[in-house]
Short mmCIF file of C-alpha atoms in Angstrom, two decimals:
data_model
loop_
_atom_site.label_atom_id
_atom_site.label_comp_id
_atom_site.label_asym_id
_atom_site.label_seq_id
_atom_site.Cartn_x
_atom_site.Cartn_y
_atom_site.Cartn_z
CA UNK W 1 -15.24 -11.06 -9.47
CA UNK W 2 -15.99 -14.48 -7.54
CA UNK W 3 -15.57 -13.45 -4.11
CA UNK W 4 -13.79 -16.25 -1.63
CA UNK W 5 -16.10 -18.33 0.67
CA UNK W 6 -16.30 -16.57 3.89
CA UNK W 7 -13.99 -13.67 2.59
CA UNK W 8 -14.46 -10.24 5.02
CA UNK W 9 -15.22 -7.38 2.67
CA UNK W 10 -13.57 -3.78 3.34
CA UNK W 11 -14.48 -0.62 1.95
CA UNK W 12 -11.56 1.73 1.39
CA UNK W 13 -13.62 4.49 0.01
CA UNK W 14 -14.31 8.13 2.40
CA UNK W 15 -16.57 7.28 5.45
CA UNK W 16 -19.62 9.22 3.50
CA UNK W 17 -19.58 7.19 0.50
CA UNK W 18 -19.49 4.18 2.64
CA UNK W 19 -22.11 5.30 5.31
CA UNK W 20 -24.19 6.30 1.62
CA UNK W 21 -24.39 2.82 0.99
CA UNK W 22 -21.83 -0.38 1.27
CA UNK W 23 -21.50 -4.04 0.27
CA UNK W 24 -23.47 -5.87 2.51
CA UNK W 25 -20.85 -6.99 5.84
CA UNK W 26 -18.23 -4.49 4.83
CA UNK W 27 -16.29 -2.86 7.53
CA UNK W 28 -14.97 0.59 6.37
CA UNK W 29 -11.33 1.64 7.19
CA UNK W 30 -8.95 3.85 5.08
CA UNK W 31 -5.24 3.32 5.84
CA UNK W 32 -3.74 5.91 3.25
CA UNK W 33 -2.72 8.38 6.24
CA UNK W 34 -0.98 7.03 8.54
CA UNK W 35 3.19 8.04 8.84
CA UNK W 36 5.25 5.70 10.47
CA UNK W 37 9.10 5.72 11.05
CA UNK W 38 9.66 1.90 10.61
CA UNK W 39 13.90 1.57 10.55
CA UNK W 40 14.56 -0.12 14.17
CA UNK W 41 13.35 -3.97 14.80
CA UNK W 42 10.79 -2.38 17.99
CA UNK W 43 9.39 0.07 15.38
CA UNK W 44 8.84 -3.14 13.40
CA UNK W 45 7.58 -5.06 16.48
CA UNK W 46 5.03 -2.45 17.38
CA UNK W 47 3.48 -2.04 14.01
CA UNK W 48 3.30 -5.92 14.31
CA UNK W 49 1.47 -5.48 17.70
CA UNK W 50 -1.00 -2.17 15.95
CA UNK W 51 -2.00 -4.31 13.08
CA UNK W 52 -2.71 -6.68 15.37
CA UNK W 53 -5.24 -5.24 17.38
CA UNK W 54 -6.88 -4.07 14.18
CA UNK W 55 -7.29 -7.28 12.79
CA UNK W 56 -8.90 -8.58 16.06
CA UNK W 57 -10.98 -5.63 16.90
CA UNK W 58 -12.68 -5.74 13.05
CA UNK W 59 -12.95 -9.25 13.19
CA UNK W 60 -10.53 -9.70 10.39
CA UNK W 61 -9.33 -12.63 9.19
CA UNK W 62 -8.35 -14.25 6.03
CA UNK W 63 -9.20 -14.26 2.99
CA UNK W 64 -9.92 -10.22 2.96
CA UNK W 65 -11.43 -8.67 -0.27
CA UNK W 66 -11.44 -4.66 -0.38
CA UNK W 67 -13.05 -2.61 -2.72
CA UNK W 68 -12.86 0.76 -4.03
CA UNK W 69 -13.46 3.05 -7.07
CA UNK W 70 -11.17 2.15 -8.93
CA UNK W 71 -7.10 0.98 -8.39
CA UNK W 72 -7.03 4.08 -5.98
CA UNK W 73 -3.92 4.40 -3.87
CA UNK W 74 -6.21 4.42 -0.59
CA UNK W 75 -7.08 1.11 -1.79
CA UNK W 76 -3.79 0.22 -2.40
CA UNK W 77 -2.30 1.70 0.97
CA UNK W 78 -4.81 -0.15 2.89
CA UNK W 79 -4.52 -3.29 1.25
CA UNK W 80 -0.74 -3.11 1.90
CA UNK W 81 -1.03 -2.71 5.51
CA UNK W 82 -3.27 -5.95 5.92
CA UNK W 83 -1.35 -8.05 3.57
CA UNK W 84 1.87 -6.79 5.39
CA UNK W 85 0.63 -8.51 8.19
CA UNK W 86 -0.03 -11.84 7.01
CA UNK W 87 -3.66 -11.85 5.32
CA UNK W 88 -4.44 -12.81 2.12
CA UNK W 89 -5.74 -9.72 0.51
CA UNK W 90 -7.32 -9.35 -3.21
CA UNK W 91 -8.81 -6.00 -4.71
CA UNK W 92 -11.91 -5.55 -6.25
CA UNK W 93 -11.44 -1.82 -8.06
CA UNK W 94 -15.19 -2.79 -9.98
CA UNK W 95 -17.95 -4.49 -10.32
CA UNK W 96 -19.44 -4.13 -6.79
CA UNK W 97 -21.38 -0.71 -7.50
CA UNK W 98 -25.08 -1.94 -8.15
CA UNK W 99 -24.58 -4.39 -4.69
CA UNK W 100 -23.84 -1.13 -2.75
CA UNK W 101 -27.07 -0.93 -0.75
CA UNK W 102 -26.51 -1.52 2.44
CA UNK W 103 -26.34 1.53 5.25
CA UNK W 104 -26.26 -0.06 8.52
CA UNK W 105 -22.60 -0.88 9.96
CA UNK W 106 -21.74 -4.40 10.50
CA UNK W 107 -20.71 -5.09 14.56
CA UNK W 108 -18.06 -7.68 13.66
CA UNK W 109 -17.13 -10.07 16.57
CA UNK W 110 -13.67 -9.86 17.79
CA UNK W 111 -11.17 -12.44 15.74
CA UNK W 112 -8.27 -13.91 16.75
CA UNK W 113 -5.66 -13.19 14.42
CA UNK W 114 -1.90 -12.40 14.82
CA UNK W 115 -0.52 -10.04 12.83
CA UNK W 116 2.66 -11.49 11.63
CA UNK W 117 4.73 -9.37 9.19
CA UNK W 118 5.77 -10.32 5.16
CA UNK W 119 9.01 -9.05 6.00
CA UNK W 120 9.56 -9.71 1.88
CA UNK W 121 6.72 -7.10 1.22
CA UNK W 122 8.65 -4.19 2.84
CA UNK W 123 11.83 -2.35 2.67
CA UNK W 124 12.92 0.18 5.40
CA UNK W 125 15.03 3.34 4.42
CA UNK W 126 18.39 1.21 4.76
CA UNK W 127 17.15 -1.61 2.43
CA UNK W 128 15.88 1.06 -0.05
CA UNK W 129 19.00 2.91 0.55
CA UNK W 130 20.85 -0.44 -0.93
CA UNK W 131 18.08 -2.19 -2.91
CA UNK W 132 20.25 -2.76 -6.59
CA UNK W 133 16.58 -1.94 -8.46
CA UNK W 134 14.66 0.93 -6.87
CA UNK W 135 11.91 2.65 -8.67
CA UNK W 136 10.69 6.00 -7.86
CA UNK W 137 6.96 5.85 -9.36
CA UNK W 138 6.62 10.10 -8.36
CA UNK W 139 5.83 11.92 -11.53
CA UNK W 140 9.31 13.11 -13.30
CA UNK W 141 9.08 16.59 -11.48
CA UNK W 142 9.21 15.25 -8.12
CA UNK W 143 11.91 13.14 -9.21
CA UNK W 144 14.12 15.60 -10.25
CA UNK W 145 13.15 17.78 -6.76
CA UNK W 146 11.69 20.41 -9.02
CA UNK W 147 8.53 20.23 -6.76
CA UNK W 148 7.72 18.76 -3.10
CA UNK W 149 4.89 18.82 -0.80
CA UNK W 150 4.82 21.32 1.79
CA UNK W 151 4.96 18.47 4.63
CA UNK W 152 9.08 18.07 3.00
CA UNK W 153 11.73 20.73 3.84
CA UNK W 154 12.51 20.24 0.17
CA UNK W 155 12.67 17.74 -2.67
CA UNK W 156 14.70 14.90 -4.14
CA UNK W 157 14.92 11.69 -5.00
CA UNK W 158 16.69 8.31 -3.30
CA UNK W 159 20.42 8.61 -4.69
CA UNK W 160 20.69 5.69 -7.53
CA UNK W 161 16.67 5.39 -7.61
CA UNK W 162 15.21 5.21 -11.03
CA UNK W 163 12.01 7.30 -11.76
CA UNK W 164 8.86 5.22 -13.12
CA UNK W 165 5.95 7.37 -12.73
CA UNK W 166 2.75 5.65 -11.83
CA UNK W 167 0.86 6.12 -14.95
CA UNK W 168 2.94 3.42 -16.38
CA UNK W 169 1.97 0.76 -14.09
CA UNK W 170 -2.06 2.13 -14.95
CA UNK W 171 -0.87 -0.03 -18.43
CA UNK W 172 -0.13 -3.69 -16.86
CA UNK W 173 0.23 -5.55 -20.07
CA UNK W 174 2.95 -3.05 -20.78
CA UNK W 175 4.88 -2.04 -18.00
CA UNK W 176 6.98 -5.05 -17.81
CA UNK W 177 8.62 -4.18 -21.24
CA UNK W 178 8.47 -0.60 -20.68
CA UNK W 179 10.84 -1.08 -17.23
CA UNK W 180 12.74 -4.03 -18.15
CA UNK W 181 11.48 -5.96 -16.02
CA UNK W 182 10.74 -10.26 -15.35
CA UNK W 183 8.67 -12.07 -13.62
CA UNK W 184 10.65 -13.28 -10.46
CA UNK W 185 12.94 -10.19 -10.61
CA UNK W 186 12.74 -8.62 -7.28
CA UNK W 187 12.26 -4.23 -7.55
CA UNK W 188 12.03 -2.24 -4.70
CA UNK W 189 9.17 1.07 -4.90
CA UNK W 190 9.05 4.54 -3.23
CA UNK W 191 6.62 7.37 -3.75
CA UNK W 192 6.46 10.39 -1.13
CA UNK W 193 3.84 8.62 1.37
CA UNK W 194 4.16 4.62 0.20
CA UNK W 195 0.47 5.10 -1.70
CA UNK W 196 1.19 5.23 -5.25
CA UNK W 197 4.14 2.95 -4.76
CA UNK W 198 1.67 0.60 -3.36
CA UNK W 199 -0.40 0.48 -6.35
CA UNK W 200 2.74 -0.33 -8.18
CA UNK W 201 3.41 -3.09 -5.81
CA UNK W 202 0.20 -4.73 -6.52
CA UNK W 203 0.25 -4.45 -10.32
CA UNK W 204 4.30 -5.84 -10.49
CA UNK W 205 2.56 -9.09 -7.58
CA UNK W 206 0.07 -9.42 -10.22
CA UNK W 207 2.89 -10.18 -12.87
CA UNK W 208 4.91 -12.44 -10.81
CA UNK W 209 7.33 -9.80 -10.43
CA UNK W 210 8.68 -9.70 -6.48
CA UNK W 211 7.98 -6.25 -5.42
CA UNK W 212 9.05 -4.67 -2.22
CA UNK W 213 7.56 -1.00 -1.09
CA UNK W 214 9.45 0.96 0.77
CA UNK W 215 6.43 2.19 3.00
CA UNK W 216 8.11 5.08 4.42
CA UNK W 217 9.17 6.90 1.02
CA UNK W 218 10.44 10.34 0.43
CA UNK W 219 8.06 11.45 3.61
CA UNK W 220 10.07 8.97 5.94
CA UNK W 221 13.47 9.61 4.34
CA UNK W 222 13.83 13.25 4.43
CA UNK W 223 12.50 13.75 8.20
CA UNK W 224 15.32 11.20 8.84
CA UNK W 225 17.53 13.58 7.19
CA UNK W 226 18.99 10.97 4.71
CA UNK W 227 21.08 11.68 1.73
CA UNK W 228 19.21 12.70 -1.94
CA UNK W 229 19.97 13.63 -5.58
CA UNK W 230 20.15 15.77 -7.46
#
């Protein structure tokens, strides 16, 4: 991969693999945890105003190139978050191993970007509620609320969602036949935490397809106490 000309490298990967040795400049962060309730325009406003003071305090600025083993969904997650708020974001999943030497963590200087949020990147519960294409890319068993994690009171699925598990998006030559789908078509994507529905979201971007994750998912929607099926 030809990396931009004064692109800022992440590493997504677990702090000890990254203290072990990074990419030379790399900041480390891993955004795969956090749960936010994002239905109201000041919930909006203040993850707006949070990314922002990431961005700033890392020195981050576009373009931003993160890297990871692999098309991980802490990759993914992370990468979604930046790109939400207005960088340009690309993912390099290999390649990078043998430049991995470096141990001592950069000091970026302060930037001054503005997070300012794709608002065509994300759906909130009520859009997903009403979105006409909604994929749920859970494996078929969470789909049919046969099984749930134990952060859920139970299990479910999005009423009218269809269920597209990730492994078919691990396929991107195929997955556009497999789900029907053309480039230009917007889909909306759930999961339970908006992880593996944000690997989705970058393979369907990568196929011209316009793909919206609902970043929230099941976690989001049954804390609210929303409807499900079956």
């Amino acid at each position: 991969m030809e990396i931009p000309s004064g692109a800022v490298l992440v590493d997504t990967r677990p702090r000890a693999a990254y203290e072990a040795g990074h990419l030379p400049g790399a900041r480390h962060l891993d955004l795969s945890a956090p749960r936010l309730r994002l239905r109201e325009e000041a919930e909006l406003k203040a993850l707006e105003a949070g990314l922002t003071e990431l961005f700033q305090e890392l020195g981050l600025k576009s373009p931003v190139v993160l890297y990871d083993e692999g098309l991980t969904s802490r990759l993914c997650r992370t990468a979604f978050f930046l790109g939400l708020g207005g960088l340009e974001v690309e993912l390099w999943t290999e390649g990078w191993e043998a430049h991995a030497s470096e141990r001592e963590e950069p000091k970026p200087q302060r930037s001054d970007t503005i997070a300012r949020l794709r608002r065509d990147w994300l759906l909130t519960a009520q859009e997903a509620a009403s979105h006409p294409l909604l994929l749920d890319v859970r494996s078929p068993e969470e789909y049919q609320g046969k099984v749930h994690p134990p952060c859920c009171p139970r299990g479910g699925r999005i009423p009218g969602s269809r269920n597209a598990p990730l492994e078919l998006f691990l396929e991107p030559d195929k997955v556009l036949g497999r789900l029907g789908l053309e480039p230009g078509q917007e889909v909306g994507l759930y999961c339970h935490s908006g992880a593996r529905s944000a690997v989705a979201f970058f393979v369907l971007r990568s196929l011209g397809v316009r793909a919206r994750n609902y970043l929230g998912s099941m976690h989001e929607w049954l804390q609210e106490g929303l409807p499900t099926e079956p």
